[in-house]
Coordinates of C-alpha atoms in Angstrom, one line a residue:
M1 CA 0.0 0.0 0.0
L2 CA 2.8 2.4 0.9
Q3 CA 4.5 1.6 -2.5
T4 CA 1.2 2.6 -4.3
I5 CA 1.0 5.8 -2.4
R6 CA 4.7 6.6 -3.3
E7 CA 4.1 5.9 -7.0
N8 CA 1.0 8.0 -7.2
S9 CA 2.7 10.9 -5.4
Q10 CA 5.1 11.2 -8.3
G11 CA 2.3 12.1 -10.7
I12 CA 1.8 15.6 -12.1
I13 CA -1.5 16.2 -10.3
A14 CA -0.1 15.3 -6.9
K15 CA 2.8 17.7 -7.5
V16 CA 0.5 20.5 -8.5
I17 CA -1.6 20.0 -5.2
V18 CA 1.5 19.9 -3.1
G19 CA 2.8 23.1 -4.8
L20 CA -0.5 24.9 -4.1
I21 CA -0.3 23.9 -0.4
I22 CA 3.3 25.2 -0.2
V23 CA 2.3 28.5 -1.7
T24 CA -0.7 28.9 0.6
F25 CA 1.5 28.2 3.7
A26 CA 4.1 30.7 2.5
L27 CA 1.5 33.5 1.8
F28 CA -1.0 33.0 4.6
G29 CA 0.3 30.6 7.1
V30 CA -1.1 27.3 8.5
E31 CA -4.1 29.1 9.9
S32 CA -5.4 29.7 6.4
L33 CA -6.1 26.0 6.0
I34 CA -7.2 25.3 9.6
G35 CA -9.5 28.3 9.5
L36 CA -11.3 26.9 6.4
A37 CA -12.1 23.8 8.3
N38 CA -13.1 25.4 11.6
S39 CA -14.5 28.7 10.4
E40 CA -17.7 29.6 12.3
R41 CA -19.5 32.9 12.2
A42 CA -19.7 34.9 15.4
P43 CA -23.2 34.7 17.0
A44 CA -23.5 38.5 16.7
E45 CA -21.7 41.7 15.6
V46 CA -22.2 45.1 17.3
N47 CA -21.1 48.0 15.1
G48 CA -18.7 45.7 13.4
Q49 CA -17.3 44.3 16.7
E50 CA -17.8 40.5 17.0
I51 CA -19.2 38.8 20.1
S52 CA -17.3 35.5 20.0
N53 CA -18.7 32.0 20.4
I54 CA -16.3 31.5 23.3
D55 CA -17.7 34.4 25.2
L56 CA -21.2 33.3 24.6
Q57 CA -20.6 29.7 25.6
R58 CA -18.8 30.8 28.8
E59 CA -21.6 33.2 29.8
V60 CA -24.3 30.6 29.0
E61 CA -22.4 28.0 31.2
L62 CA -22.1 30.5 34.0
Q63 CA -25.8 31.3 33.8
R64 CA -26.7 27.6 33.7
R65 CA -24.7 27.0 36.9
Q66 CA -26.5 29.8 38.6
I67 CA -29.9 28.5 37.6
L68 CA -29.0 24.9 38.7
S69 CA -27.7 26.2 42.1
Q70 CA -31.0 28.1 42.6
M71 CA -33.0 24.8 41.9
G72 CA -31.4 23.1 44.9
E73 CA -30.5 19.5 45.4
D74 CA -33.1 18.2 42.9
A75 CA -31.8 20.4 40.1
D76 CA -32.6 19.0 36.7
P77 CA -30.5 20.3 33.8
A78 CA -33.1 19.1 31.3
A79 CA -35.6 21.6 32.8
I80 CA -33.5 24.5 31.4
D81 CA -34.6 25.9 28.0
E82 CA -31.3 26.0 26.3
V83 CA -32.5 28.0 23.3
A84 CA -34.2 30.7 25.5
L85 CA -31.1 30.8 27.8
R86 CA -28.7 31.3 24.9
R87 CA -31.0 34.0 23.4
A88 CA -31.2 35.9 26.7
V89 CA -27.4 35.6 27.3
L90 CA -26.7 36.8 23.8
D91 CA -29.0 39.8 24.3
R92 CA -27.2 40.7 27.5
L93 CA -23.8 40.4 25.8
I94 CA -25.0 42.7 23.0
D95 CA -26.2 45.3 25.5
R96 CA -22.9 45.1 27.3
E97 CA -20.9 45.5 24.1
I98 CA -23.0 48.6 23.2
L99 CA -22.3 50.2 26.6
L100 CA -18.7 49.2 26.4
Q101 CA -18.2 50.8 23.0
S102 CA -19.9 54.0 24.3
A103 CA -17.6 54.1 27.3
K104 CA -14.5 53.6 25.2
G105 CA -15.8 56.2 22.7
Q106 CA -15.7 58.8 25.6
D107 CA -12.1 57.8 26.4
L108 CA -13.0 56.4 29.8
Y109 CA -10.2 54.4 31.3
I110 CA -9.5 51.9 34.1
S111 CA -5.9 51.5 35.2
E112 CA -4.3 48.1 36.0
Q113 CA -3.5 49.4 39.5
M114 CA -7.2 50.0 40.2
I115 CA -8.1 46.5 39.0
D116 CA -5.3 45.1 41.3
Q117 CA -6.7 47.1 44.3
I118 CA -10.2 45.8 43.7
I119 CA -9.0 42.2 43.4
V120 CA -6.8 42.4 46.5
A121 CA -9.6 44.0 48.6
D122 CA -12.2 41.3 47.6
T123 CA -12.8 39.2 50.7
S124 CA -13.6 36.2 48.4
F125 CA -9.9 36.1 47.5
Q126 CA -8.5 36.4 51.0
G127 CA -7.1 33.8 53.3
E128 CA -7.7 33.3 57.0
D129 CA -5.2 36.0 57.8
G130 CA -7.4 38.6 55.9
R131 CA -4.8 39.0 53.1
F132 CA -5.0 38.3 49.4
D133 CA -4.2 34.7 48.7
R134 CA -3.2 33.9 45.1
N135 CA -4.2 30.2 45.5
Q136 CA -7.6 31.2 46.9
F137 CA -8.0 33.7 44.0
E138 CA -7.3 31.0 41.3
A139 CA -9.4 28.4 43.1
V140 CA -12.5 30.7 43.2
L141 CA -12.1 31.6 39.5
R142 CA -11.7 27.9 38.5
T143 CA -15.1 27.2 40.1
V144 CA -16.7 29.6 37.5
G145 CA -14.6 28.6 34.6
L146 CA -12.4 31.7 34.5
T147 CA -8.7 32.3 34.3
P148 CA -7.1 35.3 36.1
L149 CA -6.7 37.1 32.7
M150 CA -10.3 36.5 31.8
Y151 CA -11.5 37.7 35.1
R152 CA -9.4 40.9 34.9
D153 CA -10.9 41.5 31.4
Q154 CA -14.4 41.1 32.7
L155 CA -13.8 43.3 35.7
R156 CA -12.3 46.0 33.4
K157 CA -15.4 46.0 31.2
A158 CA -17.8 46.1 34.2
L159 CA -15.9 49.0 35.7
L160 CA -15.8 50.9 32.4
T161 CA -19.6 50.7 31.9
A162 CA -20.2 51.5 35.6
Q163 CA -18.0 54.5 35.2
E164 CA -20.2 55.9 32.5
R165 CA -23.3 55.2 34.6
N166 CA -21.8 56.9 37.6
A167 CA -21.2 60.0 35.5
Y168 CA -25.0 60.4 35.1
A169 CA -25.5 59.6 38.8
L170 CA -22.9 62.2 40.0
S171 CA -24.1 64.9 37.6
S172 CA -27.8 64.7 38.2
F173 CA -29.4 66.7 40.9
A174 CA -32.7 68.1 42.1
T175 CA -33.3 71.7 43.3
P176 CA -34.3 72.6 46.8
A177 CA -37.6 74.0 45.5
Q178 CA -38.4 70.6 43.9
A179 CA -37.5 68.8 47.2
E180 CA -39.6 71.2 49.2
Q181 CA -42.6 70.8 46.9
L182 CA -42.3 67.0 47.2
A183 CA -42.0 67.2 51.0
K184 CA -45.1 69.3 51.2
L185 CA -47.0 66.8 49.0
A186 CA -45.7 63.9 51.1
A187 CA -46.9 65.6 54.4
Q188 CA -50.2 66.7 53.0
T189 CA -53.4 65.4 54.6
R190 CA -57.0 65.2 53.3
D191 CA -60.5 65.0 54.6
I192 CA -62.1 62.0 52.8
D193 CA -65.6 60.5 52.4
W194 CA -66.4 57.3 50.6
V195 CA -69.3 55.0 50.1
T196 CA -69.1 51.4 48.9
F197 CA -71.2 49.1 46.8
S198 CA -71.0 45.4 47.8
L199 CA -70.2 42.8 45.2
E200 CA -71.9 40.1 47.3
E201 CA -75.1 42.1 47.4
S202 CA -75.0 42.7 43.6
L203 CA -74.3 39.0 42.9
A204 CA -77.4 38.0 44.9
K205 CA -79.6 40.2 42.6
V206 CA -78.3 38.8 39.3
E207 CA -80.3 36.2 37.4
I208 CA -78.8 34.2 34.5
T209 CA -81.0 32.7 31.8
Q210 CA -80.3 29.5 29.8
E211 CA -80.2 31.6 26.6
Q212 CA -77.4 33.8 28.1
L213 CA -75.5 30.6 29.0
Q214 CA -75.9 29.2 25.5
A215 CA -74.8 32.5 23.9
R216 CA -71.7 32.7 26.0
Y217 CA -70.9 29.1 25.2
D218 CA -71.3 29.7 21.4
E219 CA -69.0 32.7 21.5
N220 CA -65.9 30.6 21.7
P221 CA -66.5 26.8 22.0
Q222 CA -62.7 26.2 21.5
R223 CA -62.0 27.5 25.0
F224 CA -63.8 24.5 26.5
M225 CA -61.5 22.0 24.9
T226 CA -60.1 19.6 27.5
E227 CA -56.4 18.9 27.9
A228 CA -55.1 15.7 26.3
Q229 CA -54.4 13.3 29.2
V230 CA -52.7 10.0 29.9
V231 CA -53.0 7.2 32.4
L232 CA -49.7 5.7 33.5
S233 CA -48.7 2.3 34.7
Y234 CA -45.5 2.4 36.8
I235 CA -43.3 0.5 39.1
E236 CA -41.4 2.1 41.9
L237 CA -38.1 1.2 43.4
N238 CA -37.5 2.4 47.0
Q239 CA -34.3 2.2 48.9
S240 CA -36.1 1.8 52.2
D241 CA -37.5 -1.6 50.9
F242 CA -33.9 -3.0 50.9
A243 CA -33.2 -2.0 54.5
D244 CA -33.2 -5.1 56.7
P245 CA -31.9 -4.5 60.3
D246 CA -32.4 -8.1 61.2
S247 CA -29.8 -9.2 58.6
V248 CA -27.1 -7.2 60.5
T249 CA -25.3 -9.7 62.8
E250 CA -23.9 -9.0 66.2
A251 CA -20.5 -9.6 64.8
D252 CA -21.1 -6.9 62.1
I253 CA -22.1 -4.5 64.8
R254 CA -19.1 -5.4 67.1
S255 CA -16.7 -5.0 64.1
A256 CA -18.2 -1.6 63.3
Y257 CA -17.9 -0.5 66.9
E258 CA -14.2 -1.6 67.1
Q259 CA -13.5 0.4 63.9
E260 CA -15.2 3.4 65.4
L261 CA -13.1 3.0 68.6
A262 CA -10.0 2.9 66.5
R263 CA -10.9 6.1 64.9
F264 CA -12.1 7.7 68.1
Q265 CA -9.6 10.0 69.8
A266 CA -10.4 10.9 73.4
D267 CA -10.9 14.6 72.8
E268 CA -11.4 17.4 75.3
E269 CA -13.5 20.4 75.6
R270 CA -12.3 23.7 76.9
Q271 CA -14.2 26.5 78.6
A272 CA -12.8 29.8 77.4
A273 CA -13.5 33.5 77.7
H274 CA -12.3 36.2 75.4
I275 CA -12.1 40.0 74.9
L276 CA -12.3 41.2 71.3
F277 CA -10.6 44.3 70.1
E278 CA -12.0 45.2 66.6
L279 CA -9.9 46.8 63.9
G280 CA -11.5 50.3 63.8
E281 CA -10.5 53.4 62.0
G282 CA -7.0 53.3 63.6
S283 CA -4.1 51.2 62.5
E284 CA -3.8 47.5 63.3
G285 CA -1.1 48.3 65.7
D286 CA -3.5 50.5 67.7
A287 CA -5.8 47.5 68.3
R288 CA -2.9 45.2 69.3
D289 CA -1.5 47.8 71.7
A290 CA -4.9 48.3 73.3
A291 CA -5.3 44.5 73.8
E292 CA -1.8 44.3 75.3
A293 CA -2.5 47.2 77.7
V294 CA -5.7 45.6 78.9
R295 CA -3.8 42.3 79.4
E296 CA -1.2 44.0 81.5
R297 CA -3.9 45.5 83.7
I298 CA -5.5 42.1 84.2
L299 CA -2.2 40.4 85.0
S300 CA -1.4 43.1 87.5
G301 CA -4.7 42.6 89.3
E302 CA -6.1 46.0 88.5
L303 CA -9.0 44.4 86.5
S304 CA -10.6 41.0 86.5
F305 CA -10.9 39.3 83.1
A306 CA -14.7 39.5 83.4
A307 CA -14.7 43.2 84.2
A308 CA -12.3 43.9 81.4
A309 CA -14.6 41.9 79.0
A310 CA -17.6 43.9 80.0
E311 CA -15.8 47.2 79.6
F312 CA -13.7 46.6 76.5
S313 CA -14.9 43.7 74.5
A314 CA -16.5 44.4 71.0
D315 CA -18.3 41.0 71.1
P316 CA -21.9 41.9 72.3
G317 CA -22.8 38.2 72.7
S318 CA -20.2 37.5 75.3
A319 CA -19.2 40.8 76.8
T320 CA -22.1 40.9 79.3
A321 CA -21.2 37.4 80.5
G322 CA -17.6 38.3 81.2
G323 CA -16.5 37.1 77.8
D324 CA -17.5 33.5 78.6
L325 CA -17.8 31.2 75.5
G326 CA -18.7 28.0 77.3
F327 CA -17.3 24.5 76.7
N328 CA -16.3 23.8 73.1
G329 CA -14.2 21.2 71.3
R330 CA -12.1 21.6 68.2
G331 CA -13.6 22.8 65.0
V332 CA -15.7 25.6 66.6
F333 CA -13.4 28.6 66.5
V334 CA -11.3 30.1 63.7
G335 CA -7.8 28.6 63.2
P336 CA -5.5 31.1 65.2
F337 CA -8.0 31.3 68.0
E338 CA -8.4 27.5 68.3
D339 CA -4.7 26.8 68.0
T340 CA -3.9 29.2 70.8
L341 CA -6.8 28.0 73.0
F342 CA -5.8 24.3 72.8
A343 CA -2.1 25.1 73.5
M344 CA -2.9 27.0 76.8
Q345 CA -2.7 25.8 80.4
E346 CA -5.8 26.1 82.6
G347 CA -6.0 29.6 84.1
E348 CA -3.7 31.1 81.6
I349 CA -4.4 34.4 79.7
S350 CA -3.0 34.6 76.2
A351 CA -1.1 37.3 74.4
P352 CA -3.2 39.2 71.8
V353 CA -4.3 36.7 69.0
R354 CA -5.0 38.1 65.5
T355 CA -8.1 36.7 63.6
E356 CA -10.3 38.1 60.9
F357 CA -12.4 39.7 63.6
G358 CA -9.6 41.6 65.3
Y359 CA -7.4 40.9 68.3
H360 CA -8.5 38.6 71.1
L361 CA -7.3 38.1 74.7
I362 CA -8.2 34.5 75.6
Q363 CA -8.5 33.0 79.1
L364 CA -8.7 29.2 79.6
N365 CA -11.0 28.6 82.5
A366 CA -11.5 24.8 82.6
V367 CA -10.7 21.6 80.6
R368 CA -12.8 18.4 80.5
A369 CA -12.2 15.2 78.6
T370 CA -14.7 13.4 76.5
E371 CA -15.0 9.6 76.5
A372 CA -15.8 7.1 73.8
P373 CA -19.5 5.9 74.0
S374 CA -20.0 2.3 75.2
Y375 CA -21.0 -0.5 72.9
A376 CA -24.5 -0.6 74.4
E377 CA -24.9 3.1 73.6
R378 CA -23.8 2.8 70.0
A379 CA -25.1 -0.6 69.0
P380 CA -28.7 0.5 68.0
A381 CA -27.4 3.4 65.8
L382 CA -24.6 1.2 64.3
K383 CA -27.2 -1.5 63.4
A384 CA -29.3 1.1 61.6
E385 CA -26.3 2.6 59.8
L386 CA -25.1 -0.8 58.6
A387 CA -28.6 -1.7 57.4
A388 CA -28.9 1.6 55.6
A389 CA -25.4 1.2 54.0
S390 CA -26.3 -2.3 52.8
A391 CA -29.7 -1.1 51.5
E392 CA -28.0 1.7 49.5
A393 CA -25.7 -0.7 47.8
D394 CA -28.5 -3.1 47.0
Y395 CA -30.7 -0.2 45.8
V396 CA -28.0 1.0 43.3
E397 CA -27.5 -2.5 42.0
A398 CA -31.3 -2.9 41.6
L399 CA -31.5 0.4 39.9
D400 CA -29.0 -0.7 37.3
R401 CA -30.9 -3.9 36.8
L402 CA -34.2 -2.0 36.5
A403 CA -32.7 0.2 33.7
D404 CA -31.6 -2.9 31.7
L405 CA -34.9 -4.7 32.2
S406 CA -37.2 -1.8 31.4
F407 CA -35.1 -1.0 28.3
S408 CA -35.4 -4.5 26.8
A409 CA -38.9 -5.4 28.0
A410 CA -42.1 -4.8 25.9
D411 CA -44.0 -3.9 29.1
L412 CA -43.6 -3.5 32.8
Q413 CA -44.5 -7.1 33.6
V414 CA -41.0 -8.5 33.2
P415 CA -39.1 -5.9 35.3
A416 CA -41.8 -6.0 37.9
E417 CA -41.6 -9.8 38.3
E418 CA -37.8 -9.9 38.2
L419 CA -37.5 -7.3 41.0
G420 CA -40.6 -8.2 42.9
L421 CA -42.3 -4.9 42.3
E422 CA -46.0 -4.1 42.1
I423 CA -47.4 -2.5 38.9
Q424 CA -49.4 0.6 39.9
Q425 CA -51.6 3.0 37.9
T426 CA -52.2 6.7 38.1
E427 CA -55.4 8.7 37.6
A428 CA -55.7 10.5 34.3
F429 CA -53.8 13.8 34.1
G430 CA -52.6 16.3 31.5
Q431 CA -49.4 18.1 30.8
S432 CA -50.1 20.7 33.4
G433 CA -49.7 17.9 36.0
G434 CA -51.9 15.9 38.3
N435 CA -52.8 16.0 42.0
T436 CA -50.2 13.4 43.3
E437 CA -46.5 13.8 43.9
L438 CA -45.8 11.4 41.0
T439 CA -48.0 13.1 38.4
A440 CA -46.9 16.6 39.4
N441 CA -43.2 15.7 39.1
P442 CA -41.6 17.7 36.1
K443 CA -39.4 14.8 35.2
V444 CA -42.4 12.4 35.0
L445 CA -44.5 14.9 33.0
R446 CA -41.7 15.3 30.4
A447 CA -41.3 11.6 30.0
A448 CA -45.0 10.8 30.0
F449 CA -45.8 13.2 27.1
S450 CA -42.6 12.4 25.1
N451 CA -42.7 10.8 21.7
E452 CA -40.9 7.7 23.0
L453 CA -43.8 6.9 25.3
L454 CA -46.7 8.2 23.3
D455 CA -45.8 7.2 19.8
E456 CA -43.4 4.4 20.2
E457 CA -45.1 2.9 23.3
L458 CA -41.8 2.3 25.2
N459 CA -41.0 2.0 28.8
S460 CA -39.3 5.0 30.3
S461 CA -35.8 5.0 31.7
P462 CA -35.7 5.0 35.5
I463 CA -36.8 8.4 36.7
E464 CA -35.2 9.4 40.0
L465 CA -37.8 11.1 42.2
S466 CA -35.2 11.5 45.0
R467 CA -31.9 9.9 46.0
E468 CA -33.8 7.0 47.4
R469 CA -36.7 6.5 45.0
A470 CA -37.0 5.9 41.3
V471 CA -39.9 4.9 38.9
V472 CA -40.2 3.5 35.5
I473 CA -43.4 4.6 33.7
R474 CA -45.4 3.5 30.7
V475 CA -48.4 5.1 29.0
Q476 CA -51.4 2.8 29.7
Q477 CA -54.0 4.9 28.1
E478 CA -54.1 8.1 26.0
I479 CA -57.2 10.3 26.4
P480 CA -57.4 12.8 23.5
A481 CA -58.6 16.4 24.0
R482 CA -62.3 16.9 23.4
Q483 CA -64.8 19.8 23.6
Q484 CA -66.8 19.9 26.8
T485 CA -70.6 20.2 26.5
L486 CA -72.6 23.1 27.8
A487 CA -73.8 21.0 30.7
E488 CA -70.2 20.3 31.8
V489 CA -69.2 24.0 31.8
Q490 CA -72.5 25.5 32.8
D491 CA -71.5 26.3 36.4
L492 CA -68.3 28.0 35.2
L493 CA -70.2 30.1 32.6
E494 CA -72.9 31.0 35.1
S495 CA -70.3 32.2 37.6
E496 CA -68.6 34.3 34.9
L497 CA -71.8 35.9 33.8
R498 CA -73.0 36.6 37.3
Q499 CA -69.6 38.3 38.1
E500 CA -69.6 40.4 35.0
Q501 CA -73.2 41.6 35.4
A502 CA -72.7 42.3 39.1
M503 CA -69.6 44.3 38.4
A504 CA -71.2 46.2 35.5
S505 CA -74.2 47.0 37.8
M506 CA -72.0 48.3 40.6
K507 CA -70.0 50.4 38.1
D508 CA -73.1 51.9 36.7
R509 CA -74.5 52.8 40.1
A510 CA -71.1 54.3 41.2
E511 CA -70.9 56.4 38.0
Q512 CA -74.5 57.5 38.3
L513 CA -73.9 58.5 41.9
V514 CA -70.9 60.6 40.9
E515 CA -73.0 62.4 38.2
A516 CA -75.8 63.1 40.7
L517 CA -73.5 64.4 43.4
S518 CA -71.7 66.5 40.9
A519 CA -75.0 68.0 39.9
G520 CA -75.6 69.2 43.5
Q521 CA -77.7 66.3 45.0
T522 CA -76.9 64.9 48.4
L523 CA -76.3 61.2 49.0
E524 CA -79.5 60.9 50.9
Q525 CA -81.5 62.3 48.0
V526 CA -79.9 59.8 45.6
D527 CA -80.2 56.7 47.8
P528 CA -81.4 56.9 51.4
M529 CA -79.9 53.4 52.0
L530 CA -76.4 54.6 51.4
A531 CA -74.2 56.4 54.0
W532 CA -70.8 58.1 53.9
N533 CA -67.7 56.7 55.6
S534 CA -65.6 59.7 56.7
A535 CA -62.0 60.3 57.9
E536 CA -60.4 63.6 58.8
G537 CA -56.8 64.6 58.2
V538 CA -55.8 61.4 56.5
A539 CA -52.1 60.9 55.5
R540 CA -51.0 59.1 52.3
D541 CA -51.3 55.3 52.4
A542 CA -53.1 55.5 55.8
G543 CA -54.3 52.1 57.0
S544 CA -57.6 53.4 58.4
M545 CA -59.4 52.8 55.1
P546 CA -59.2 50.7 52.0
L547 CA -55.8 51.3 50.2
N548 CA -57.5 52.1 46.9
V549 CA -59.7 54.7 48.5
N550 CA -56.7 56.4 50.0
R551 CA -54.8 56.4 46.8
A552 CA -57.8 57.7 44.8
A553 CA -58.3 60.5 47.3
F554 CA -54.7 61.7 46.8
E555 CA -55.0 61.5 43.0
L556 CA -58.1 63.7 43.0
P557 CA -57.9 67.5 42.6
R558 CA -59.0 69.9 45.3
A559 CA -62.7 70.6 45.4
G560 CA -63.5 73.9 43.6
E561 CA -66.2 76.4 44.1
G562 CA -69.5 74.5 43.8
K563 CA -67.6 71.6 42.2
P564 CA -67.0 68.6 44.4
S565 CA -64.0 66.3 43.9
L566 CA -65.4 62.8 43.2
K567 CA -64.3 59.5 41.7
A568 CA -65.7 56.0 41.2
I569 CA -63.2 53.2 41.7
E570 CA -63.0 49.5 42.0
L571 CA -61.7 48.0 45.2
V572 CA -59.7 44.9 45.9
G573 CA -62.1 42.0 46.1
G574 CA -64.5 43.4 43.5
D575 CA -66.5 46.0 45.5
Y576 CA -66.9 49.5 44.1
A577 CA -66.7 52.8 45.8
V578 CA -67.3 56.5 45.3
V579 CA -64.6 58.7 46.9
R580 CA -65.0 62.4 47.8
V581 CA -62.3 64.8 48.9
R582 CA -63.8 67.5 51.2
G583 CA -60.6 69.3 52.3
V584 CA -56.8 69.5 51.6
H585 CA -54.4 70.5 54.4
E586 CA -50.9 71.7 53.8
P587 CA -48.2 71.1 56.5
E588 CA -47.2 74.2 58.5
E589 CA -43.5 73.2 58.5
I590 CA -41.3 71.2 56.2
D591 CA -39.3 68.3 57.6
E592 CA -35.8 69.3 56.5
L593 CA -34.5 65.7 56.8
L594 CA -37.4 64.4 54.6
A595 CA -36.7 67.2 52.1
E596 CA -33.0 66.3 51.9
Q597 CA -33.9 62.6 51.5
L598 CA -36.4 63.5 48.7
K599 CA -33.8 65.7 47.0
Q600 CA -31.4 62.8 46.9
S601 CA -34.1 60.3 45.8
L602 CA -35.3 62.6 43.0
G603 CA -31.7 63.2 41.8
A604 CA -31.2 59.4 41.7
R605 CA -34.4 58.9 39.8
Q606 CA -33.5 61.6 37.3
A607 CA -30.1 59.9 36.8
D608 CA -31.7 56.6 36.1
S609 CA -34.1 58.2 33.7
F610 CA -31.4 60.0 31.8
F611 CA -29.1 57.0 31.7
S612 CA -32.0 54.8 30.4
A613 CA -32.7 57.3 27.7
H614 CA -29.0 57.3 26.8
V615 CA -29.0 53.4 26.6
Q616 CA -32.2 53.5 24.4
G617 CA -30.5 55.9 22.1
L618 CA -27.4 53.7 21.9
N619 CA -29.5 50.7 21.1
A620 CA -31.5 52.6 18.5
T621 CA -28.4 53.7 16.6
A622 CA -26.3 50.6 17.0
E623 CA -25.8 48.3 14.0
V624 CA -26.5 44.8 15.5
E625 CA -26.3 41.7 13.3
R626 CA -27.3 38.4 14.9
N627 CA -26.1 35.2 13.1

């Protein structure tokens, strides 16, 4: 074969091909050929600047990790809509690129020193001594798939866009007159009357005819289509069924106990007290010197440790108890504190100990040893633990066996018989889920309505409901969607019509009352059965009346000469009301603190508004091409 290749390579065609490759390498480099094979269009371009596939994939993966972490222990990656996730991340990258180009276009700049300072000051990258730890920095970045250079680049971009936003925040302001006006409006009070129309009473007066029901049904019969449903057969594997404490022998328990004793180290607990000196505005040396000075006063007998803790300790939880921390074993306190405590002699007071919280003086008050539990004390727990461990191994083995059997079987009968499981059946349910834990499980719903189970009539793969439970399902019956009859939906339609007519009736009554009162009639003249509810000097969002009444009252203008201020509104729960403002009272004095807060708030809102308009303008003029 090699001889054939050698002979063919001497031909004129082969020499021409080799010559073309050599010329291509010479002119354009190896990348010219590799690029042809691996060329892939960027997912988007913003004003000619590409957003790379690598950036998109990295951001999608980061977002996916965040979503899964929010889902908790039972997170299912299949529940994430990858298409929607990719689209949302790409949109965000496009927006970020537009803002980044705007910042660069204004010659905004972030120095390398500033990035260094931010990284070093980030507590996520600091060790136990409170200082930047390179290993910690790289370990944190690895968990999110970033290298230090990639992180610095992302941080630089974030700071650049934030710098532009801050320019709007720092240059926006509100005038004292605006703040004063807002403060007056915030402190304004009003005299309010309101009368309500009850939905319950209106519903009782509504009568619905069969003709109305039929007309409503005929308006849109398609809305009464039922959901396509399925009935499932399933078998369930449960780890608890494999647990058999009686199978655990005395020898097994005794062996486990001996192993536990071998691992057990007679530990001790120590009763400590401490005085904490926090690192305040002064230098670290100031806190250490203060701790040393207090220690000298205690050693000289001038102060007791408890009195010093009550006077000087910055730990509010222990200071009032003389600094007492109780008895504790290893693993409770931070490293330097624990190392010092367990190296001390009873009654000793330590030199100042530095931790992330500040400097501590530690006093060791007492030491007590812990003893290994007896066999009688541990035997019941060890028996349960051994049974559970054996059950877990048997469950995992059975789960693998179940996967093989359900894949190759034509129904559930074979895997059920092989594993001694009972075939069970669900009630009918649709894609929105049923009323049981099984039929409401998202994993079960996706499998039940998949093509494999509906069209190909296969058994599902084992679906893990939890770490200890799994099911295999099979569609026993398909129930197609159908249109419900009028008789089946009559109660629903009657309820809809009654609600609509009652609401319309109340609205008409409320609006007619507003017209009558505006024309000069009194409430008693319009309807003697109605009566005003009244409140004097009501503040905004007061809780003494329905919230909608209060808000409507403060939206209404002042009553004019012979012109009442009235409004008909719908209340929460469906009732209606007519609101009247009788009087408006301005505050005699302005709260200066409130005015200053409102001034700052108004300035911030204006900054947000201006920056949003700026972003909208950038998006409108940007040339964005999605591929």
